[in-house]
XYZ file of C-alpha atoms in Angstrom:
734
model
C 72.527 133.241 95.693
C 75.615 131.087 96.357
C 77.676 129.593 93.532
C 78.871 126.053 94.150
C 81.394 123.851 92.345
C 80.135 120.309 91.846
C 81.907 117.146 90.660
C 79.507 115.553 88.170
C 80.029 111.916 87.009
C 80.882 112.653 83.375
C 84.170 112.009 81.511
C 85.177 115.684 81.430
C 88.259 116.957 83.255
C 86.537 119.856 85.011
C 84.166 120.860 87.798
C 80.770 122.454 87.090
C 79.239 125.499 88.746
C 75.644 125.604 90.012
C 73.672 128.025 92.170
C 71.858 127.458 95.462
C 70.140 129.568 98.087
C 72.533 128.478 100.865
C 76.152 127.536 101.343
C 76.633 123.759 101.217
C 79.233 121.647 102.969
C 81.891 120.070 100.741
C 81.248 116.334 100.416
C 77.429 116.407 100.374
C 75.533 114.979 97.406
C 73.260 117.116 95.252
C 70.982 116.433 92.289
C 71.836 118.742 89.413
C 70.617 119.262 85.836
C 73.127 118.215 83.193
C 71.786 118.645 79.680
C 68.525 116.698 79.501
C 69.510 114.506 82.479
C 69.517 114.783 86.245
C 72.728 113.528 87.860
C 73.956 113.047 91.419
C 77.061 115.150 92.018
C 79.320 115.919 94.984
C 79.879 119.446 96.292
C 83.565 120.356 96.096
C 83.493 124.037 97.058
C 80.914 126.683 98.040
C 81.026 130.435 97.534
C 83.084 130.610 94.332
C 83.212 133.837 92.318
C 81.635 133.785 88.851
C 81.896 136.570 86.247
C 79.084 135.472 83.930
C 76.097 134.098 85.873
C 73.623 134.061 82.996
C 74.035 130.362 82.186
C 74.325 129.067 85.740
C 71.639 126.486 86.594
C 70.259 125.876 90.077
C 70.779 122.752 92.144
C 67.587 120.674 92.090
C 67.930 118.923 95.455
C 70.378 118.562 98.330
C 70.510 114.841 99.098
C 72.503 114.845 102.372
C 72.449 116.829 105.590
C 76.077 115.866 106.305
C 79.019 115.048 103.995
C 79.232 111.454 102.710
C 82.919 111.972 101.883
C 85.076 113.261 104.727
C 87.877 115.792 104.396
C 90.693 113.228 104.183
C 88.986 111.370 101.321
C 88.230 114.669 99.566
C 91.929 115.510 99.720
C 92.746 112.100 98.282
C 90.167 112.586 95.516
C 91.766 115.939 94.628
C 95.209 114.317 94.505
C 93.779 111.477 92.401
C 92.324 113.615 89.646
C 95.422 115.825 89.607
C 97.967 112.986 89.531
C 96.084 110.661 87.166
C 94.698 113.547 85.047
C 91.205 112.091 85.296
C 87.702 113.551 85.351
C 86.941 114.778 88.937
C 83.339 113.539 88.889
C 84.363 110.018 87.884
C 87.084 109.999 90.562
C 84.735 110.936 93.408
C 81.982 108.584 92.271
C 84.483 105.706 92.091
C 85.003 106.237 95.832
C 81.311 105.675 96.671
C 79.260 102.457 96.868
C 76.832 102.060 93.957
C 73.635 102.895 95.954
C 75.151 106.219 97.038
C 76.025 107.077 93.435
C 72.300 106.721 92.684
C 71.293 109.084 95.483
C 70.108 106.504 98.028
C 70.421 107.303 101.779
C 73.908 107.192 103.297
C 72.570 106.190 106.725
C 71.475 102.587 107.368
C 67.942 101.920 106.102
C 65.504 99.446 107.650
C 66.246 96.001 106.265
C 64.479 92.669 106.409
C 66.263 90.300 108.781
C 65.561 86.744 109.838
C 65.762 86.074 113.548
C 65.125 83.027 115.670
C 61.686 82.565 117.253
C 61.340 81.423 120.910
C 60.527 77.958 119.583
C 63.598 78.063 117.315
C 65.812 79.176 120.227
C 64.730 76.107 122.224
C 65.163 73.719 119.299
C 68.200 71.422 119.220
C 69.742 71.976 115.778
C 70.697 68.275 115.632
C 67.000 67.473 115.278
C 67.345 68.825 111.720
C 70.247 66.513 110.860
C 68.261 65.026 107.949
C 68.162 68.543 106.439
C 71.783 69.720 106.869
C 71.277 73.099 105.174
C 68.323 73.909 107.427
C 70.434 72.838 110.402
C 73.282 75.161 109.347
C 70.892 78.067 108.785
C 69.141 77.672 112.142
C 72.482 77.336 113.909
C 73.644 80.623 112.327
C 70.421 82.477 113.190
C 70.504 81.220 116.793
C 73.778 83.136 117.136
C 72.722 86.414 115.492
C 70.100 87.923 113.195
C 70.973 87.715 109.488
C 69.911 89.931 106.585
C 67.190 87.955 104.783
C 68.640 88.455 101.299
C 72.071 87.253 102.457
C 70.523 84.239 104.191
C 68.670 83.266 100.998
C 71.873 83.649 99.030
C 73.958 81.632 101.500
C 71.503 78.860 102.396
C 69.011 79.066 99.442
C 65.461 80.514 99.403
C 63.957 77.035 99.906
C 65.832 76.530 103.183
C 64.709 79.901 104.570
C 61.124 79.212 103.480
C 61.132 75.789 105.166
C 62.330 77.215 108.487
C 59.718 79.996 108.276
C 56.973 77.406 107.731
C 58.222 75.463 110.766
C 58.045 78.744 112.790
C 61.689 78.315 113.847
C 62.615 81.693 112.377
C 60.694 84.875 111.547
C 61.091 87.923 109.309
C 61.496 91.322 111.028
C 62.285 94.882 109.903
C 65.374 96.192 111.720
C 67.240 99.480 111.357
C 70.849 98.656 112.260
C 72.359 100.729 115.063
C 76.017 101.486 114.424
C 78.291 101.768 117.463
C 81.889 102.961 117.309
C 84.464 100.470 118.649
C 81.712 97.842 119.017
C 84.293 95.078 118.550
C 85.800 95.802 121.982
C 82.783 94.029 123.550
C 83.861 90.633 122.184
C 87.576 91.281 121.595
C 89.827 88.578 122.963
C 93.124 87.264 121.718
C 93.130 83.633 120.674
C 96.020 81.227 120.787
C 99.078 82.662 119.098
C 102.548 81.251 118.408
C 105.711 82.721 119.886
C 107.386 84.716 117.093
C 110.885 83.711 116.039
C 113.759 86.185 116.270
C 113.210 87.824 112.867
C 109.439 88.057 113.361
C 109.990 89.559 116.814
C 112.286 92.245 115.422
C 109.718 93.124 112.716
C 106.822 93.263 115.225
C 108.817 95.471 117.603
C 109.788 97.845 114.786
C 106.166 98.128 113.607
C 104.877 98.722 117.151
C 107.214 101.709 117.458
C 105.600 103.290 114.372
C 102.068 103.430 115.816
C 100.640 106.937 115.621
C 103.150 108.160 113.039
C 103.408 108.046 109.254
C 105.928 105.471 108.115
C 106.086 103.009 105.236
C 107.673 99.602 105.820
C 108.426 96.782 103.413
C 108.166 93.343 105.019
C 110.213 91.206 102.614
C 109.744 87.633 103.796
C 110.343 84.409 101.919
C 107.216 82.356 101.175
C 105.977 80.609 104.301
C 108.011 82.849 106.653
C 104.970 83.931 108.674
C 104.226 87.409 107.311
C 100.546 87.081 108.279
C 101.580 86.344 111.872
C 103.556 89.598 111.866
C 100.417 91.394 110.645
C 98.328 89.803 113.407
C 100.694 90.629 116.255
C 101.486 94.158 115.054
C 97.803 95.200 114.870
C 96.894 93.613 118.215
C 97.722 96.716 120.348
C 95.934 98.967 117.834
C 92.693 96.990 118.070
C 92.963 97.000 121.868
C 93.200 100.803 121.719
C 90.055 101.050 119.569
C 91.871 101.769 116.294
C 90.767 100.357 112.932
C 92.953 98.466 110.465
C 92.481 98.318 106.674
C 94.022 95.314 104.908
C 94.231 95.033 101.124
C 94.612 91.630 99.464
C 95.056 91.067 95.716
C 92.458 88.399 94.997
C 88.940 87.459 96.103
C 90.247 83.913 96.550
C 92.569 85.029 99.369
C 89.823 86.887 101.231
C 87.980 83.981 102.978
C 91.111 82.359 104.433
C 92.502 85.731 105.532
C 89.190 86.774 107.107
C 88.904 83.437 108.923
C 92.377 83.774 110.403
C 91.793 87.322 111.687
C 88.336 86.504 113.092
C 89.693 83.449 114.879
C 92.608 85.357 116.425
C 90.629 88.353 117.734
C 87.040 87.033 118.034
C 85.619 90.088 116.265
C 83.596 90.545 113.050
C 85.656 91.492 110.006
C 84.279 93.711 107.236
C 84.828 92.199 103.788
C 84.836 94.125 100.496
C 85.225 92.575 97.057
C 83.498 92.488 93.671
C 81.337 89.409 94.361
C 79.375 91.143 97.130
C 75.960 92.639 96.448
C 75.669 96.432 96.338
C 73.695 96.332 99.596
C 76.377 94.261 101.343
C 79.144 96.617 100.200
C 77.136 99.621 101.394
C 76.625 97.980 104.791
C 80.388 97.446 105.282
C 81.029 101.040 104.091
C 78.550 102.389 106.657
C 79.896 100.265 109.520
C 83.536 101.160 108.768
C 82.622 104.858 108.518
C 80.856 104.709 111.888
C 83.867 102.990 113.469
C 81.930 99.791 114.200
C 84.362 97.459 112.402
C 87.878 97.000 113.762
C 89.247 95.208 110.679
C 88.281 95.768 107.042
C 89.734 93.345 104.480
C 89.204 93.915 100.780
C 90.560 93.992 97.276
C 91.757 97.042 95.324
C 88.731 99.351 95.660
C 88.591 98.857 99.457
C 91.225 101.611 99.652
C 88.343 104.103 99.298
C 86.584 102.853 102.466
C 86.040 105.654 105.021
C 87.577 104.876 108.429
C 86.637 106.728 111.619
C 89.628 105.758 113.805
C 92.422 104.644 111.438
C 95.367 102.878 113.039
C 97.211 101.088 110.227
C 96.999 100.068 106.569
C 98.448 96.766 105.338
C 98.907 95.808 101.666
C 99.484 92.051 101.418
C 101.269 90.682 98.309
C 101.969 94.302 97.391
C 103.701 93.293 94.155
C 100.509 91.883 92.637
C 99.352 93.406 89.361
C 95.703 93.350 90.416
C 96.305 96.389 92.652
C 96.609 98.464 89.466
C 93.283 99.372 87.818
C 93.651 98.836 84.058
C 90.652 100.836 82.796
C 88.704 103.950 83.707
C 90.504 105.598 86.626
C 93.854 103.795 86.325
C 95.002 104.149 89.936
C 97.370 101.931 91.891
C 95.957 100.937 95.284
C 99.459 100.695 96.794
C 100.155 104.347 95.970
C 96.763 105.416 97.317
C 97.466 103.480 100.507
C 100.615 105.578 100.953
C 98.608 108.783 100.441
C 95.964 107.740 102.976
C 98.557 106.672 105.542
C 100.299 110.044 105.208
C 97.023 111.950 105.550
C 96.050 110.040 108.721
C 99.623 109.932 110.149
C 99.517 106.150 110.480
C 101.940 103.396 109.384
C 101.640 101.561 106.081
C 102.969 98.002 105.880
C 103.726 96.445 102.486
C 104.229 92.678 102.606
C 105.592 90.360 99.923
C 107.995 87.517 99.283
C 108.642 89.027 95.849
C 108.401 92.820 96.244
C 107.857 94.957 93.171
C 111.099 96.512 91.965
C 109.692 100.004 92.645
C 108.997 99.081 96.282
C 112.309 97.281 96.742
C 114.185 100.269 95.320
C 112.503 102.578 97.844
C 113.425 100.202 100.672
C 117.052 99.850 99.563
C 117.350 103.648 99.272
C 116.041 104.162 102.795
C 112.719 105.775 101.818
C 110.904 102.796 103.347
C 111.860 100.820 106.439
C 113.123 97.407 105.308
C 112.113 94.417 107.453
C 113.243 90.969 106.320
C 112.203 87.399 107.142
C 114.769 85.051 105.630
C 113.618 81.732 107.135
C 110.387 79.759 106.891
C 108.224 79.570 109.993
C 108.040 76.528 112.282
C 111.294 75.103 110.930
C 109.905 74.327 107.462
C 112.610 73.839 104.838
C 112.976 76.060 101.763
C 111.709 74.576 98.506
C 114.516 73.276 96.301
C 114.233 74.445 92.699
C 115.411 72.580 89.605
C 115.329 73.020 85.834
C 114.228 70.125 83.649
C 115.577 70.187 80.103
C 112.636 69.151 77.901
C 114.669 69.096 74.672
C 114.549 65.789 72.783
C 112.288 64.223 75.426
C 108.951 62.545 74.647
C 106.109 64.881 75.657
C 102.796 63.521 76.986
C 99.978 66.081 77.285
C 102.550 68.854 77.627
C 104.595 66.983 80.270
C 108.025 65.520 79.511
C 108.886 61.907 80.302
C 111.489 62.905 82.903
C 108.972 65.059 84.760
C 106.421 62.242 84.834
C 108.976 60.027 86.578
C 109.437 62.631 89.320
C 105.682 63.098 89.661
C 105.153 59.329 90.100
C 107.558 59.306 93.047
C 105.537 61.964 94.892
C 102.168 60.402 94.018
C 103.320 56.977 95.225
C 104.483 58.587 98.489
C 100.912 59.833 99.052
C 101.782 63.520 98.697
C 100.025 66.249 96.732
C 101.348 67.728 93.472
C 100.625 71.170 92.028
C 100.885 71.396 88.226
C 100.928 74.981 86.953
C 99.783 75.735 83.400
C 99.468 79.379 82.415
C 96.598 78.763 79.974
C 93.048 77.740 80.710
C 91.012 75.752 78.219
C 92.081 72.632 76.328
C 94.521 74.216 73.863
C 95.448 77.764 72.825
C 94.737 77.135 69.137
C 92.808 74.956 66.661
C 94.277 74.446 63.195
C 93.772 72.449 60.048
C 96.187 69.514 59.771
C 95.940 69.655 55.961
C 96.473 73.353 55.101
C 97.571 74.830 58.456
C 94.803 77.457 58.695
C 94.175 78.516 62.321
C 90.691 79.327 63.644
C 90.980 83.057 64.398
C 88.809 85.570 66.209
C 88.188 88.149 63.505
C 87.596 90.896 66.073
C 91.010 90.393 67.699
C 93.154 88.690 65.037
C 94.099 86.120 67.700
C 93.555 82.338 67.732
C 90.484 81.027 69.490
C 91.157 78.944 72.609
C 89.703 75.430 72.452
C 87.350 74.468 75.303
C 86.822 70.796 74.594
C 84.563 70.049 77.563
C 82.030 72.629 76.344
C 82.667 71.839 72.668
C 83.303 75.463 71.813
C 85.968 77.974 70.878
C 86.425 81.134 72.918
C 88.500 84.265 72.431
C 90.085 85.117 75.784
C 90.599 88.725 74.711
C 87.060 89.797 73.805
C 85.015 86.873 75.162
C 83.539 85.917 71.750
C 82.514 82.249 71.434
C 81.568 79.904 68.617
C 80.842 76.205 68.279
C 83.665 73.829 67.461
C 84.043 73.667 63.654
C 83.835 70.229 62.055
C 85.850 71.236 59.012
C 88.420 73.830 57.925
C 86.861 77.037 56.564
C 89.683 77.370 54.011
C 90.025 73.873 52.499
C 87.053 72.016 54.076
C 89.316 69.290 55.423
C 87.940 67.426 58.442
C 91.404 66.945 59.995
C 91.248 69.623 62.716
C 93.969 69.372 65.413
C 94.860 71.368 68.506
C 98.168 73.138 69.111
C 99.637 73.720 72.562
C 98.263 72.692 75.940
C 95.891 74.224 78.481
C 94.706 73.208 81.935
C 91.837 71.135 80.527
C 94.162 69.013 78.370
C 96.736 68.570 81.138
C 94.007 67.440 83.531
C 92.668 64.962 80.949
C 96.162 63.585 80.370
C 96.971 63.227 84.066
C 93.707 61.326 84.625
C 94.968 58.766 82.111
C 98.564 58.744 83.344
C 97.614 58.620 87.050
C 94.221 56.878 87.070
C 94.325 56.082 90.800
C 95.014 59.660 91.946
C 92.172 62.136 92.442
C 92.491 65.310 90.365
C 91.092 68.816 90.570
C 91.410 71.680 88.099
C 91.398 75.257 89.391
C 91.044 78.032 86.834
C 88.504 80.764 86.135
C 86.311 78.244 84.271
C 85.966 75.862 87.224
C 85.691 78.186 90.242
C 82.834 80.399 89.093
C 80.107 80.933 91.646
C 79.977 82.027 95.257
C 82.410 80.207 97.570
C 83.355 77.638 94.881
C 87.071 78.440 95.152
C 86.926 78.486 98.951
C 85.221 75.069 99.025
C 87.760 73.617 96.579
C 90.697 74.907 98.634
C 89.188 73.382 101.783
C 88.827 70.037 99.962
C 92.499 70.224 98.924
C 93.602 70.801 102.521
C 91.470 67.808 103.580
C 93.539 65.797 101.047
C 90.490 64.905 98.955
C 92.586 65.658 95.833
C 96.129 64.515 95.158
C 96.943 66.248 91.869
C 96.087 69.958 91.508
C 96.115 71.484 88.031
C 95.665 75.227 87.777
C 96.561 78.692 86.603
C 97.793 81.732 88.559
C 94.831 81.411 90.930
C 96.899 78.743 92.736
C 100.006 80.915 93.111
C 98.571 83.594 95.405
C 99.379 83.048 99.064
C 97.499 79.777 99.607
C 98.661 77.381 102.320
C 98.877 73.778 101.078
C 100.619 71.800 103.859
C 100.544 68.493 101.932
C 101.991 69.733 98.593
C 105.566 68.494 98.159
C 106.039 69.028 94.408
C 105.300 72.027 92.189
C 105.615 71.550 88.425
C 105.706 74.535 86.051
C 104.985 73.673 82.415
C 106.229 75.893 79.599
C 107.833 78.804 81.433
C 109.617 79.879 78.228
C 106.997 82.292 76.881
C 107.873 85.134 79.255
C 111.611 84.853 78.500
C 111.197 86.542 75.120
C 108.438 89.086 75.746
C 108.590 92.643 74.415
C 107.446 93.904 77.839
C 110.434 94.963 79.965
C 108.502 93.889 83.077
C 108.066 90.288 81.834
C 111.202 88.921 83.590
C 110.089 90.507 86.885
C 106.577 89.035 86.550
C 107.960 85.577 85.690
C 110.391 85.667 88.625
C 107.577 86.660 91.001
C 105.292 83.936 89.671
C 107.922 81.199 89.889
C 108.924 82.225 93.424
C 105.313 82.413 94.616
C 104.592 78.986 93.115
C 107.672 77.501 94.770
C 106.271 78.777 98.054
C 103.233 76.487 97.769
C 105.431 73.407 98.378
C 107.064 72.217 101.589
C 105.140 74.575 103.874
C 104.792 72.039 106.704
C 106.982 69.183 107.927
C 107.411 67.613 104.487
C 110.233 69.062 102.327
C 109.208 70.451 98.945
C 110.715 70.755 95.500
C 109.890 72.613 92.291
C 110.678 71.658 88.700
C 110.596 74.137 85.844
C 110.152 72.421 82.480
C 111.951 74.442 79.811
C 113.522 74.264 76.373
C 115.955 77.016 77.446
C 117.658 75.617 80.556
C 120.721 77.842 80.115
C 118.770 81.107 80.027
C 120.414 83.502 82.536
C 117.076 84.492 84.137
C 116.148 80.887 84.936
C 119.667 80.098 86.128
C 119.678 83.136 88.423
C 116.251 82.293 89.887
C 117.022 78.629 90.542
C 120.516 79.131 91.934
C 120.275 82.501 93.718
C 116.591 83.172 94.422
C 114.325 86.171 93.888
C 116.211 88.546 96.190
C 119.387 88.286 94.094
C 117.444 88.432 90.821
C 115.561 91.581 91.920
C 118.687 93.485 92.908
C 120.393 92.534 89.650
C 117.243 93.529 87.701
C 117.330 96.965 89.381
C 120.884 97.457 88.102
C 119.700 96.557 84.572
C 116.750 98.962 84.839
C 119.063 101.775 85.937
C 121.470 101.163 83.066
C 118.558 101.071 80.606
C 116.823 104.179 82.035
C 113.613 102.324 82.875
C 111.245 102.560 85.874
C 111.738 102.948 88.787
C 114.591 105.236 87.727
C 112.355 107.241 85.396
C 108.657 108.143 85.336
C 106.325 107.193 82.489
C 102.877 107.756 81.155
C 101.198 106.158 78.151
C 98.621 107.672 75.824
C 96.592 104.858 74.274
C 94.267 105.191 71.311
C 92.010 102.636 69.657
C 89.776 102.819 66.595
C 88.136 100.566 64.021
C 90.664 101.887 61.489
C 94.307 101.549 62.501
C 95.194 104.718 60.590
C 92.890 106.808 62.816
C 94.511 105.644 66.061
C 97.993 106.106 64.620
C 97.191 109.578 63.254
C 95.787 110.753 66.608
C 98.913 109.676 68.471
C 101.118 111.314 65.848
C 99.233 114.558 66.472
C 99.498 114.002 70.241
C 103.239 113.596 69.909
C 103.392 116.909 68.089
C 101.324 118.638 70.777
C 103.594 117.351 73.542
C 106.700 118.711 71.831
C 105.575 121.944 70.125
C 104.776 125.469 71.210
C 101.728 124.425 73.251
C 104.182 123.129 75.848
C 106.563 126.072 75.474
C 106.738 126.428 79.235
C 108.246 122.965 79.495
C 110.341 123.382 76.350
C 112.008 126.539 77.622
C 113.458 124.597 80.530
C 114.493 121.622 78.442
C 111.932 119.447 80.201
C 110.134 117.960 77.203
C 109.418 114.245 77.823
C 111.183 111.609 75.767
C 108.646 109.931 73.488
C 108.539 106.473 71.927
C 105.954 105.633 69.308
C 103.274 105.579 68.200
C 103.510 101.821 67.879
C 101.020 98.960 68.253
C 100.140 97.653 71.707
C 101.425 94.152 72.447
C 97.892 92.956 71.622
C 97.303 95.115 68.550
C 93.651 94.301 67.882
C 90.951 93.627 70.452
C 87.159 93.602 70.098
C 87.381 94.817 66.516
C 89.489 97.879 67.365
C 93.129 98.566 66.530
C 95.194 99.724 69.495
C 98.284 101.940 69.502
C 100.256 103.688 72.234
C 102.638 106.573 72.744
C 105.064 106.114 75.660
C 106.371 109.285 77.321
C 109.234 109.220 79.825
C 111.300 111.603 81.942
C 113.806 111.161 84.740
C 111.746 113.532 86.891
C 108.035 113.177 87.611
C 107.077 116.878 87.825
C 108.125 117.909 84.279
C 106.360 114.872 82.855
C 103.081 115.779 84.565
C 103.421 119.467 83.692
C 103.870 118.651 80.020
C 100.788 116.412 80.065
C 98.713 118.975 81.971
C 99.563 121.668 79.418
C 98.908 119.333 76.492
C 95.554 117.838 77.572
C 93.317 120.760 76.490
C 94.890 120.655 73.028
C 94.625 116.849 72.815
C 90.879 117.083 73.479
C 90.538 119.543 70.584
C 92.536 117.581 68.010
C 90.676 116.782 64.743
C 91.330 113.044 65.211
C 90.223 112.975 68.888
C 86.548 112.490 67.980
C 87.389 109.481 65.785
C 89.178 107.428 68.438
C 88.893 106.267 72.039
C 91.899 107.540 73.903
C 93.117 107.469 77.479
C 96.055 108.427 79.652
C 97.732 105.850 81.906
C 100.101 107.229 84.552
C 102.808 104.817 85.778
C 101.679 102.005 83.434
C 102.354 98.388 84.400
C 100.806 96.638 81.380
C 101.602 97.319 77.724
C 99.377 94.620 76.228
């Protein structure tokens, strides 16, 4: 009988021991009994010694003949649960596609494909011009077979059915054959521009790193051609049969990035993001693992993709907050990318116009190579930035009179305008004009956001909705008015102020659905819309060659936030937005509407740019003993009674500083603690939220103190009354 340690997907910070008749390879999946349930676990180690074997249960079934998680990913999983102090089973299962978590086969299964019939192959697709969707579908199938479910999703079930009835396509069962380095059969380099001097230096430096572990920061102003550096630096790797993993922050960036890479190299690109079906994600996982895909592009969780012949990892827009998981396993994909690059001895490239202060600090200190692009590509001019003092000016739909004058000039010139509003909906609050009572979400103690087009109120914190009230609940007055402005109201106002200009609104309410954002962006680049109104979705790396004016409404909120990272986030947002203008031959300008035009942050950004701001901000962080000059973790607790959450964190504070951590105390390495105090959003979904912030100038003592304290925290009397979690290297205190 062999005793085997298994990672089981339960929220317990330990491995579980089971017995089996044979030794099992680490990384294979097994079905095990866990209480009344059967769960799929991952073997971590075989042949462990056990003193008391009386309660050891036997493994029910071995699912795999070979490991589904290779040695490098197992090492990363071990580092993950150690560094983030998370349950091992949840860590390993987060690394697997959903079907594999359920015990389905890891090898490709037969799937239903549609392929062209001989009659369909001989058919001229233009003969279907009266049915454009059928024409598009047949054209796609004439090139290659397509998974039936994906075809129905892309072209609609009715289109597929119609082509089947016409006998132009047929359904077949195919088991995909995966071939390593399959992309070399079609690989060819498309037309590429000659890099300028700075790009050439960066490409040469990156080419020298191939085959070795190195981390480089590519700090390039917006529009400086960072993607071209990516393309030319991975070219020799793809030629040599190496694979490249590219992380992007948003789903919206994926289609345009994929299109550019496919066009340059004429190879299929694996895509991974949350809008894919489980089957589609599994297919990309299998193909990447087999070495069939040369390029894999995905959002945060793509960092867990197995790669057979790794050559390079690229993290685009590395500063973006979306790379940090904010619930469950709270990992940062940028840090995991560094771990994977080190394990595989390959280079990691971090690209951004507005690098995170942690990354910039590492580059300035020489830990990372620092590559800089200071000029825009193709001779494009830098966007000029201005502040517009909104004090004492008439305001129309959130826009000052002076700003409207500037906007009219650009509209009359036939150019596009981007208007940024950091709130979706019509208005952030609804209140009674008679008594002042605000319509509040009782579960969050926050005002409902008004969505006028749908005639409803919605809480953007918990998602609760209700119909628009016709009278005040407190005084029954019918004079209900909105306060503040959102994208919906700004769009409505601009339609009245600029009736001859076509408008489009881009926020999470308007771009729901597959490819909706991609289609809208294409329409913008075809100049079908002249005025673009949107939220942060518009700030992320999009190329708008016809935008000459960017307007930022109400940038004052972040100037007075309790979050020490708020100035950094505002500076990054403003700089990224400025980069959407003047990207082609037309010069661009940006106007920030503010009631605080003399604020030092705004003055620094407008007059000196992000690079100067960031270096000055690092000096402030150092003087204030804040990250990246110290390490932090946060213990959060939430409960339906605020006293319960507060009491638990008070007890946790005692545990972290008393005799249970004597080992740390004896060396004077107890973390500095702040709190407990309410989170920036104190109540959400009916639960009160508090946090305890722990800091230390060195990372190791901080983690040692937490590791020693965790067993005692789990046994605290208040622990069963609250939901609590640990967040290592937190980026969000809301």
